[in-house]
Amino acid sequence: MTTGSAASAPVEVTVNGEPRRLPEGATVAWLVDDMGAGRRGVAVAIDAEVVLRSSWETTLLRSGARIEVLRAVQGGC
Amino acid sequence: METVADGNDVADVDDVFELAGEVLSSRLILGTGGVPSMTVLEEAIAASGTSMVTVALRRVVTGVPGSVLDVCDRAGVRVLPNTAGCFTAHDAVLTAKAARDAFETDWIKLEVIADDRTLLPDPVELLSAAEALVSDGFVVLPYTNDDPVVALRLAQAGCAAVMPLGAPIGSGMGIRNPYNLAIICEQAEVPVILDAGIGTASDAAIAMEIGCDAVLVASAVTRAERPAEMAEAMALAVRAGRLAAAAGRIPRRLYAQASTTMEGRPDL
């Protein structure tokens, strides 16, 4: 990332396998809230690393990130 | 089978089911896979009397609030996350870490399957994942084959229980190798929870009679024509099997053994 780029530069990421364009400055917390499934029972992984919920507010999303937002569903034997 | 049902291992039927230092009020654990609706799940949980329900992690579908967790909350049951659908230790470990963050529990029902057709556990990946998760502080409850050696290795690796299958997931074939299961129960120093393969209530009773500490049932309840009724049947079967195991069954014998004395028989 170059410094001094335009303030509104979008962040191009992949969320649950789909390409998405997020506003600059979007955090994990912003994304989770934007997806509308609440926060309880939700987990987030970026590039195969879990982002702990205690870090959601401070973790900025960067272009190229592969983001998985997961929640509890029925399943498993 | 004579197995361990001699009363030594299960002397007190009213004993509590302790798992990883926690007391569970029921020896029946309910899986949620295959349940047709949240209403049906709620009814099945209530009828089963279970205190722990296992759930999977999947991608959020945007804008769909509420979940299986709401049902668990209302029922007051413990949520046991699982790693359903993982084929490698890498995926299972990552899923377990996600589950720990999502549900704020160190408990994980570890499933690492080999293929889509059999859904059988991959013992190599399973043991690898179990070792990694135990060293990371997880309470690991691994779904495993009915292989006594693998079960022993999982226990030695620090798993809090072993969860051998009776038959493949969703097959309803019951306990295909009761002798292996008996060996697993006999040598286990951690609880043994029969996982997968149960088709109907008698299968659950047999698992408990063989010496299992608990039974996990999913498809047999969730895909039954009347899930709540089957859930209740499972609860009764687990209780019956536990009682029978402690009661000490009679040995099997090829010929009859008279139950009435010949002494005092009239000469007719």
CSV table of C-alpha atoms in Angstrom, one decimal:
chain,number,residue,atom,x,y,z
A,1,MET,CA,0.0,0.0,0.0
A,2,THR,CA,1.3,3.4,-0.9
A,3,THR,CA,1.0,6.2,1.6
A,4,GLY,CA,-0.8,9.3,0.7
A,5,SER,CA,-3.3,7.6,-1.7
A,6,ALA,CA,-6.7,9.0,-2.2
A,7,ALA,CA,-8.7,9.0,1.0
A,8,SER,CA,-11.6,7.2,-0.6
A,9,ALA,CA,-9.6,4.3,-2.1
A,10,PRO,CA,-11.8,1.3,-1.9
A,11,VAL,CA,-10.6,-2.0,-0.3
A,12,GLU,CA,-11.1,-5.0,-2.6
A,13,VAL,CA,-11.5,-8.2,-0.7
A,14,THR,CA,-13.1,-11.6,-0.9
A,15,VAL,CA,-15.8,-12.3,1.7
A,16,ASN,CA,-17.1,-15.8,1.9
A,17,GLY,CA,-15.8,-16.5,-1.6
A,18,GLU,CA,-17.4,-13.5,-3.2
A,19,PRO,CA,-15.6,-10.3,-4.3
A,20,ARG,CA,-16.5,-7.2,-2.3
A,21,ARG,CA,-15.5,-3.6,-2.3
A,22,LEU,CA,-15.4,-2.1,1.2
A,23,PRO,CA,-14.9,1.5,2.2
A,24,GLU,CA,-11.4,2.5,3.2
A,25,GLY,CA,-11.0,2.1,7.0
A,26,ALA,CA,-13.4,-0.8,7.2
A,27,THR,CA,-12.7,-3.0,10.2
A,28,VAL,CA,-13.6,-6.5,10.9
A,29,ALA,CA,-16.3,-5.3,13.3
A,30,TRP,CA,-17.7,-3.0,10.5
A,31,LEU,CA,-17.9,-6.0,8.1
A,32,VAL,CA,-19.5,-8.3,10.7
A,33,ASP,CA,-22.2,-5.7,11.5
A,34,ASP,CA,-22.7,-5.0,7.8
A,35,MET,CA,-23.5,-8.7,7.2
A,36,GLY,CA,-26.4,-8.5,9.6
A,37,ALA,CA,-26.1,-11.8,11.4
A,38,GLY,CA,-25.3,-10.2,14.7
A,39,ARG,CA,-22.0,-10.9,16.6
A,40,ARG,CA,-22.9,-13.7,18.9
A,41,GLY,CA,-21.7,-17.1,17.7
A,42,VAL,CA,-19.9,-15.5,14.8
A,43,ALA,CA,-16.2,-16.0,13.9
A,44,VAL,CA,-13.9,-14.4,11.4
A,45,ALA,CA,-10.8,-15.7,9.7
A,46,ILE,CA,-8.6,-13.7,7.4
A,47,ASP,CA,-6.2,-15.5,5.1
A,48,ALA,CA,-6.6,-18.7,7.2
A,49,GLU,CA,-6.0,-17.0,10.6
A,50,VAL,CA,-8.8,-16.5,13.1
A,51,VAL,CA,-9.2,-12.8,14.1
A,52,LEU,CA,-10.2,-12.9,17.7
A,53,ARG,CA,-13.3,-10.9,18.5
A,54,SER,CA,-11.3,-8.7,20.9
A,55,SER,CA,-9.4,-7.4,17.8
A,56,TRP,CA,-12.4,-6.9,15.5
A,57,GLU,CA,-12.7,-3.2,16.2
A,58,THR,CA,-9.0,-2.5,15.6
A,59,THR,CA,-8.3,-4.8,12.7
A,60,LEU,CA,-8.4,-3.0,9.4
A,61,LEU,CA,-9.3,-4.9,6.2
A,62,ARG,CA,-6.8,-4.7,3.5
A,63,SER,CA,-7.1,-5.2,-0.3
A,64,GLY,CA,-6.6,-8.8,-1.3
A,65,ALA,CA,-7.7,-10.3,2.0
A,66,ARG,CA,-9.6,-13.6,1.9
A,67,ILE,CA,-12.2,-13.2,4.6
A,68,GLU,CA,-14.4,-15.9,6.0
A,69,VAL,CA,-17.3,-14.9,8.3
A,70,LEU,CA,-18.8,-17.9,10.0
A,71,ARG,CA,-21.7,-18.6,12.2
A,72,ALA,CA,-23.3,-21.6,14.0
A,73,VAL,CA,-25.6,-23.7,11.9
A,74,GLN,CA,-27.3,-27.1,12.4
A,75,GLY,CA,-24.9,-29.8,11.5
A,76,GLY,CA,-22.4,-32.4,12.5
A,77,CYS,CA,-23.1,-35.9,13.7
B,1,MET,CA,-21.9,-60.1,24.8
B,2,GLU,CA,-20.5,-60.2,28.3
B,3,THR,CA,-18.0,-57.3,27.8
B,4,VAL,CA,-17.8,-54.9,30.7
B,5,ALA,CA,-21.4,-55.2,31.8
B,6,ASP,CA,-20.4,-56.9,35.0
B,7,GLY,CA,-21.1,-53.9,37.2
B,8,ASN,CA,-17.5,-53.1,38.0
B,9,ASP,CA,-17.3,-50.1,35.7
B,10,VAL,CA,-20.8,-48.8,36.2
B,11,ALA,CA,-21.6,-49.6,39.8
B,12,ASP,CA,-23.8,-46.6,40.4
B,13,VAL,CA,-26.4,-45.8,37.8
B,14,ASP,CA,-27.3,-42.6,39.5
B,15,ASP,CA,-23.7,-41.4,39.2
B,16,VAL,CA,-23.2,-38.2,37.3
B,17,PHE,CA,-21.7,-38.0,33.8
B,18,GLU,CA,-18.5,-36.1,34.2
B,19,LEU,CA,-16.8,-34.9,31.1
B,20,ALA,CA,-13.6,-32.9,31.2
B,21,GLY,CA,-14.4,-31.9,34.8
B,22,GLU,CA,-17.9,-30.7,34.0
B,23,VAL,CA,-21.1,-32.5,35.1
B,24,LEU,CA,-23.6,-33.2,32.4
B,25,SER,CA,-27.2,-34.0,33.5
B,26,SER,CA,-27.8,-36.4,30.6
B,27,ARG,CA,-25.9,-39.1,28.9
B,28,LEU,CA,-27.5,-38.4,25.6
B,29,ILE,CA,-25.9,-35.7,23.4
B,30,LEU,CA,-28.0,-34.4,20.5
B,31,GLY,CA,-26.6,-33.6,17.1
B,32,THR,CA,-28.4,-31.1,14.9
B,33,GLY,CA,-27.5,-32.3,11.4
B,34,GLY,CA,-30.5,-33.1,9.2
B,35,VAL,CA,-33.1,-31.3,11.4
B,36,PRO,CA,-35.9,-30.0,9.1
B,37,SER,CA,-36.7,-26.9,11.1
B,38,MET,CA,-35.7,-25.0,14.3
B,39,THR,CA,-39.1,-25.8,15.7
B,40,VAL,CA,-38.6,-29.5,15.3
B,41,LEU,CA,-35.1,-29.1,16.8
B,42,GLU,CA,-36.5,-27.3,19.8
B,43,GLU,CA,-39.1,-30.0,20.4
B,44,ALA,CA,-36.5,-32.8,20.0
B,45,ILE,CA,-34.1,-31.1,22.5
B,46,ALA,CA,-36.9,-30.9,25.0
B,47,ALA,CA,-38.0,-34.5,24.5
B,48,SER,CA,-34.5,-35.8,24.7
B,49,GLY,CA,-33.7,-34.2,28.0
B,50,THR,CA,-30.2,-33.6,26.7
B,51,SER,CA,-27.9,-31.0,28.2
B,52,MET,CA,-25.5,-30.6,25.3
B,53,VAL,CA,-26.1,-30.0,21.6
B,54,THR,CA,-23.5,-30.0,18.9
B,55,VAL,CA,-23.5,-27.4,16.1
B,56,ALA,CA,-21.4,-26.7,13.0
B,57,LEU,CA,-19.8,-23.5,11.6
B,58,ARG,CA,-20.7,-22.3,8.1
B,59,ARG,CA,-20.5,-19.1,6.2
B,60,VAL,CA,-22.8,-16.3,7.2
B,61,VAL,CA,-25.6,-15.7,4.8
B,62,THR,CA,-26.0,-11.9,4.6
B,63,GLY,CA,-29.0,-10.5,6.4
B,64,VAL,CA,-30.2,-13.7,8.1
B,65,PRO,CA,-30.2,-13.1,11.8
B,66,GLY,CA,-31.0,-15.7,14.4
B,67,SER,CA,-29.7,-19.2,14.4
B,68,VAL,CA,-29.5,-22.6,16.0
B,69,LEU,CA,-27.9,-20.8,19.0
B,70,ASP,CA,-31.2,-19.1,19.8
B,71,VAL,CA,-32.8,-22.5,20.1
B,72,CYS,CA,-30.0,-23.8,22.4
B,73,ASP,CA,-30.3,-20.7,24.5
B,74,ARG,CA,-34.0,-21.1,25.0
B,75,ALA,CA,-33.5,-24.8,25.8
B,76,GLY,CA,-30.7,-24.0,28.3
B,77,VAL,CA,-28.3,-26.5,26.8
B,78,ARG,CA,-24.6,-26.3,26.4
B,79,VAL,CA,-23.4,-25.7,22.8
B,80,LEU,CA,-20.7,-28.1,21.6
B,81,PRO,CA,-19.1,-26.8,18.4
B,82,ASN,CA,-17.9,-29.4,15.9
B,83,THR,CA,-15.6,-29.4,12.9
B,84,ALA,CA,-18.1,-31.1,10.5
B,85,GLY,CA,-17.0,-31.0,6.9
B,86,CYS,CA,-13.2,-30.8,7.5
B,87,PHE,CA,-11.0,-33.1,5.5
B,88,THR,CA,-7.6,-32.1,6.8
B,89,ALA,CA,-6.0,-31.4,10.2
B,90,HIS,CA,-5.3,-27.9,9.0
B,91,ASP,CA,-8.9,-27.1,8.3
B,92,ALA,CA,-10.1,-28.8,11.5
B,93,VAL,CA,-7.7,-26.8,13.7
B,94,LEU,CA,-8.7,-23.5,12.0
B,95,THR,CA,-12.4,-24.3,12.4
B,96,ALA,CA,-11.8,-25.2,16.1
B,97,LYS,CA,-10.1,-21.9,16.7
B,98,ALA,CA,-12.9,-20.1,15.0
B,99,ALA,CA,-15.4,-22.0,17.1
B,100,ARG,CA,-13.6,-21.2,20.3
B,101,ASP,CA,-13.9,-17.5,19.4
B,102,ALA,CA,-17.5,-17.7,18.3
B,103,PHE,CA,-18.8,-19.7,21.3
B,104,GLU,CA,-16.3,-18.8,24.0
B,105,THR,CA,-15.7,-22.5,24.7
B,106,ASP,CA,-12.5,-24.6,24.6
B,107,TRP,CA,-14.6,-27.7,23.9
B,108,ILE,CA,-14.5,-29.0,20.4
B,109,LYS,CA,-16.1,-32.1,18.8
B,110,LEU,CA,-13.3,-32.9,16.4
B,111,GLU,CA,-14.4,-34.4,13.1
B,112,VAL,CA,-11.9,-35.0,10.3
B,113,ILE,CA,-13.4,-37.1,7.6
B,114,ALA,CA,-11.7,-38.9,4.8
B,115,ASP,CA,-14.3,-38.7,2.0
B,116,ASP,CA,-17.8,-37.7,1.1
B,117,ARG,CA,-19.1,-41.2,0.5
B,118,THR,CA,-18.3,-42.9,3.8
B,119,LEU,CA,-17.7,-39.9,6.0
B,120,LEU,CA,-15.4,-42.1,7.9
B,121,PRO,CA,-12.8,-40.4,10.1
B,122,ASP,CA,-9.3,-40.1,8.6
B,123,PRO,CA,-7.2,-41.4,11.5
B,124,VAL,CA,-4.0,-39.8,10.5
B,125,GLU,CA,-5.4,-36.3,10.1
B,126,LEU,CA,-7.5,-36.8,13.2
B,127,LEU,CA,-4.7,-37.7,15.5
B,128,SER,CA,-2.6,-34.8,14.1
B,129,ALA,CA,-5.4,-32.3,14.7
B,130,ALA,CA,-6.1,-33.7,18.1
B,131,GLU,CA,-2.5,-33.3,19.2
B,132,ALA,CA,-2.4,-29.7,17.9
B,133,LEU,CA,-5.6,-28.8,19.6
B,134,VAL,CA,-4.7,-30.4,22.9
B,135,SER,CA,-1.5,-28.5,23.0
B,136,ASP,CA,-3.4,-25.3,22.3
B,137,GLY,CA,-5.6,-25.9,25.4
B,138,PHE,CA,-8.7,-27.3,23.8
B,139,VAL,CA,-10.9,-30.0,25.3
B,140,VAL,CA,-10.9,-32.3,22.4
B,141,LEU,CA,-13.7,-34.8,21.8
B,142,PRO,CA,-12.7,-36.7,18.7
B,143,TYR,CA,-15.1,-38.6,16.4
B,144,THR,CA,-13.1,-41.7,15.6
B,145,ASN,CA,-13.4,-45.1,14.0
B,146,ASP,CA,-14.3,-48.2,16.0
B,147,ASP,CA,-10.5,-49.0,16.1
B,148,PRO,CA,-9.3,-49.7,19.7
B,149,VAL,CA,-5.7,-48.7,18.8
B,150,VAL,CA,-6.7,-45.3,17.3
B,151,ALA,CA,-9.0,-44.7,20.3
B,152,LEU,CA,-6.1,-45.5,22.7
B,153,ARG,CA,-3.8,-43.2,20.8
B,154,LEU,CA,-6.3,-40.3,20.9
B,155,ALA,CA,-6.7,-40.8,24.7
B,156,GLN,CA,-2.9,-40.8,25.1
B,157,ALA,CA,-2.7,-37.6,23.1
B,158,GLY,CA,-4.8,-36.0,25.8
B,159,CYS,CA,-8.3,-36.1,24.3
B,160,ALA,CA,-11.0,-35.6,27.0
B,161,ALA,CA,-13.1,-38.5,25.6
B,162,VAL,CA,-13.2,-40.7,22.6
B,163,MET,CA,-16.2,-40.9,20.3
B,164,PRO,CA,-16.1,-44.1,18.3
B,165,LEU,CA,-18.7,-44.6,15.5
B,166,GLY,CA,-21.1,-47.5,15.6
B,167,ALA,CA,-21.6,-47.3,11.8
B,168,PRO,CA,-21.1,-44.5,9.2
B,169,ILE,CA,-22.8,-41.1,9.9
B,170,GLY,CA,-26.5,-41.2,9.0
B,171,SER,CA,-26.4,-44.9,8.0
B,172,GLY,CA,-28.7,-46.0,10.9
B,173,MET,CA,-26.8,-49.3,10.8
B,174,GLY,CA,-26.4,-49.5,14.6
B,175,ILE,CA,-23.2,-50.9,16.1
B,176,ARG,CA,-21.5,-52.9,13.4
B,177,ASN,CA,-18.6,-54.1,15.6
B,178,PRO,CA,-19.7,-54.5,19.2
B,179,TYR,CA,-16.5,-56.4,20.0
B,180,ASN,CA,-14.3,-53.5,19.0
B,181,LEU,CA,-16.5,-51.1,20.9
B,182,ALA,CA,-16.2,-53.4,24.0
B,183,ILE,CA,-12.4,-53.3,23.8
B,184,ILE,CA,-12.5,-49.5,23.4
B,185,CYS,CA,-14.7,-49.2,26.5
B,186,GLU,CA,-12.6,-51.7,28.5
B,187,GLN,CA,-9.3,-50.0,27.9
B,188,ALA,CA,-10.5,-46.4,28.0
B,189,GLU,CA,-9.4,-44.1,30.8
B,190,VAL,CA,-11.5,-41.3,29.4
B,191,PRO,CA,-15.3,-41.4,28.7
B,192,VAL,CA,-16.4,-43.3,25.6
B,193,ILE,CA,-19.3,-41.6,23.7
B,194,LEU,CA,-20.8,-43.6,20.9
B,195,ASP,CA,-21.0,-41.3,18.0
B,196,ALA,CA,-22.7,-42.0,14.6
B,197,GLY,CA,-24.6,-45.0,13.3
B,198,ILE,CA,-27.5,-45.2,15.7
B,199,GLY,CA,-30.7,-46.0,13.9
B,200,THR,CA,-33.2,-46.6,16.6
B,201,ALA,CA,-33.5,-46.7,20.4
B,202,SER,CA,-32.3,-50.3,20.8
B,203,ASP,CA,-29.0,-49.3,19.2
B,204,ALA,CA,-28.5,-46.7,21.9
B,205,ALA,CA,-29.3,-49.1,24.6
B,206,ILE,CA,-26.9,-51.7,23.3
B,207,ALA,CA,-24.1,-49.0,23.2
B,208,MET,CA,-24.7,-48.3,26.9
B,209,GLU,CA,-24.9,-52.0,27.7
B,210,ILE,CA,-21.5,-52.5,26.1
B,211,GLY,CA,-20.1,-49.9,28.4
B,212,CYS,CA,-20.3,-46.5,26.7
B,213,ASP,CA,-20.5,-43.6,29.0
B,214,ALA,CA,-22.8,-41.6,26.7
B,215,VAL,CA,-24.4,-41.6,23.2
B,216,LEU,CA,-24.6,-38.9,20.6
B,217,VAL,CA,-27.5,-39.1,18.2
B,218,ALA,CA,-28.3,-36.9,15.3
B,219,SER,CA,-29.8,-38.3,12.2
B,220,ALA,CA,-31.8,-41.0,14.0
B,221,VAL,CA,-33.7,-38.3,15.7
B,222,THR,CA,-33.6,-35.4,13.3
B,223,ARG,CA,-34.6,-37.5,10.3
B,224,ALA,CA,-37.1,-39.7,12.1
B,225,GLU,CA,-40.7,-39.3,11.0
B,226,ARG,CA,-41.5,-37.9,14.4
B,227,PRO,CA,-38.2,-36.5,15.8
B,228,ALA,CA,-39.5,-35.5,19.3
B,229,GLU,CA,-40.9,-39.0,19.9
B,230,MET,CA,-37.7,-40.6,18.8
B,231,ALA,CA,-35.7,-38.2,21.0
B,232,GLU,CA,-37.7,-39.4,24.0
B,233,ALA,CA,-37.2,-43.0,23.0
B,234,MET,CA,-33.4,-42.4,22.8
B,235,ALA,CA,-33.4,-40.9,26.3
B,236,LEU,CA,-35.2,-43.9,27.7
B,237,ALA,CA,-32.9,-46.3,25.8
B,238,VAL,CA,-29.8,-44.6,27.1
B,239,ARG,CA,-31.2,-44.8,30.6
B,240,ALA,CA,-32.3,-48.5,30.2
B,241,GLY,CA,-28.9,-49.4,28.7
B,242,ARG,CA,-27.1,-47.8,31.6
B,243,LEU,CA,-29.2,-49.5,34.1
B,244,ALA,CA,-28.8,-52.9,32.4
B,245,ALA,CA,-25.1,-52.5,32.2
B,246,ALA,CA,-24.9,-51.9,36.0
B,247,ALA,CA,-27.4,-54.6,36.8
B,248,GLY,CA,-25.1,-57.3,35.4
B,249,ARG,CA,-26.7,-59.4,32.7
B,250,ILE,CA,-26.8,-63.2,32.8
B,251,PRO,CA,-24.3,-65.0,30.6
B,252,ARG,CA,-25.3,-66.3,27.2
B,253,ARG,CA,-25.4,-70.0,27.0
B,254,LEU,CA,-26.1,-72.5,24.2
B,255,TYR,CA,-28.5,-74.6,26.2
B,256,ALA,CA,-31.3,-73.8,28.6
B,257,GLN,CA,-30.8,-73.4,32.2
B,258,ALA,CA,-33.9,-74.4,34.2
B,259,SER,CA,-35.4,-71.6,36.2
B,260,THR,CA,-37.5,-73.9,38.2
B,261,THR,CA,-36.1,-76.6,40.5
B,262,MET,CA,-36.8,-80.2,39.7
B,263,GLU,CA,-37.0,-80.9,43.4
B,264,GLY,CA,-40.6,-81.5,44.6
B,265,ARG,CA,-41.9,-82.3,41.2
B,266,PRO,CA,-45.1,-84.4,41.4
B,267,ASP,CA,-45.1,-87.9,40.0
B,268,LEU,CA,-48.0,-87.6,37.5
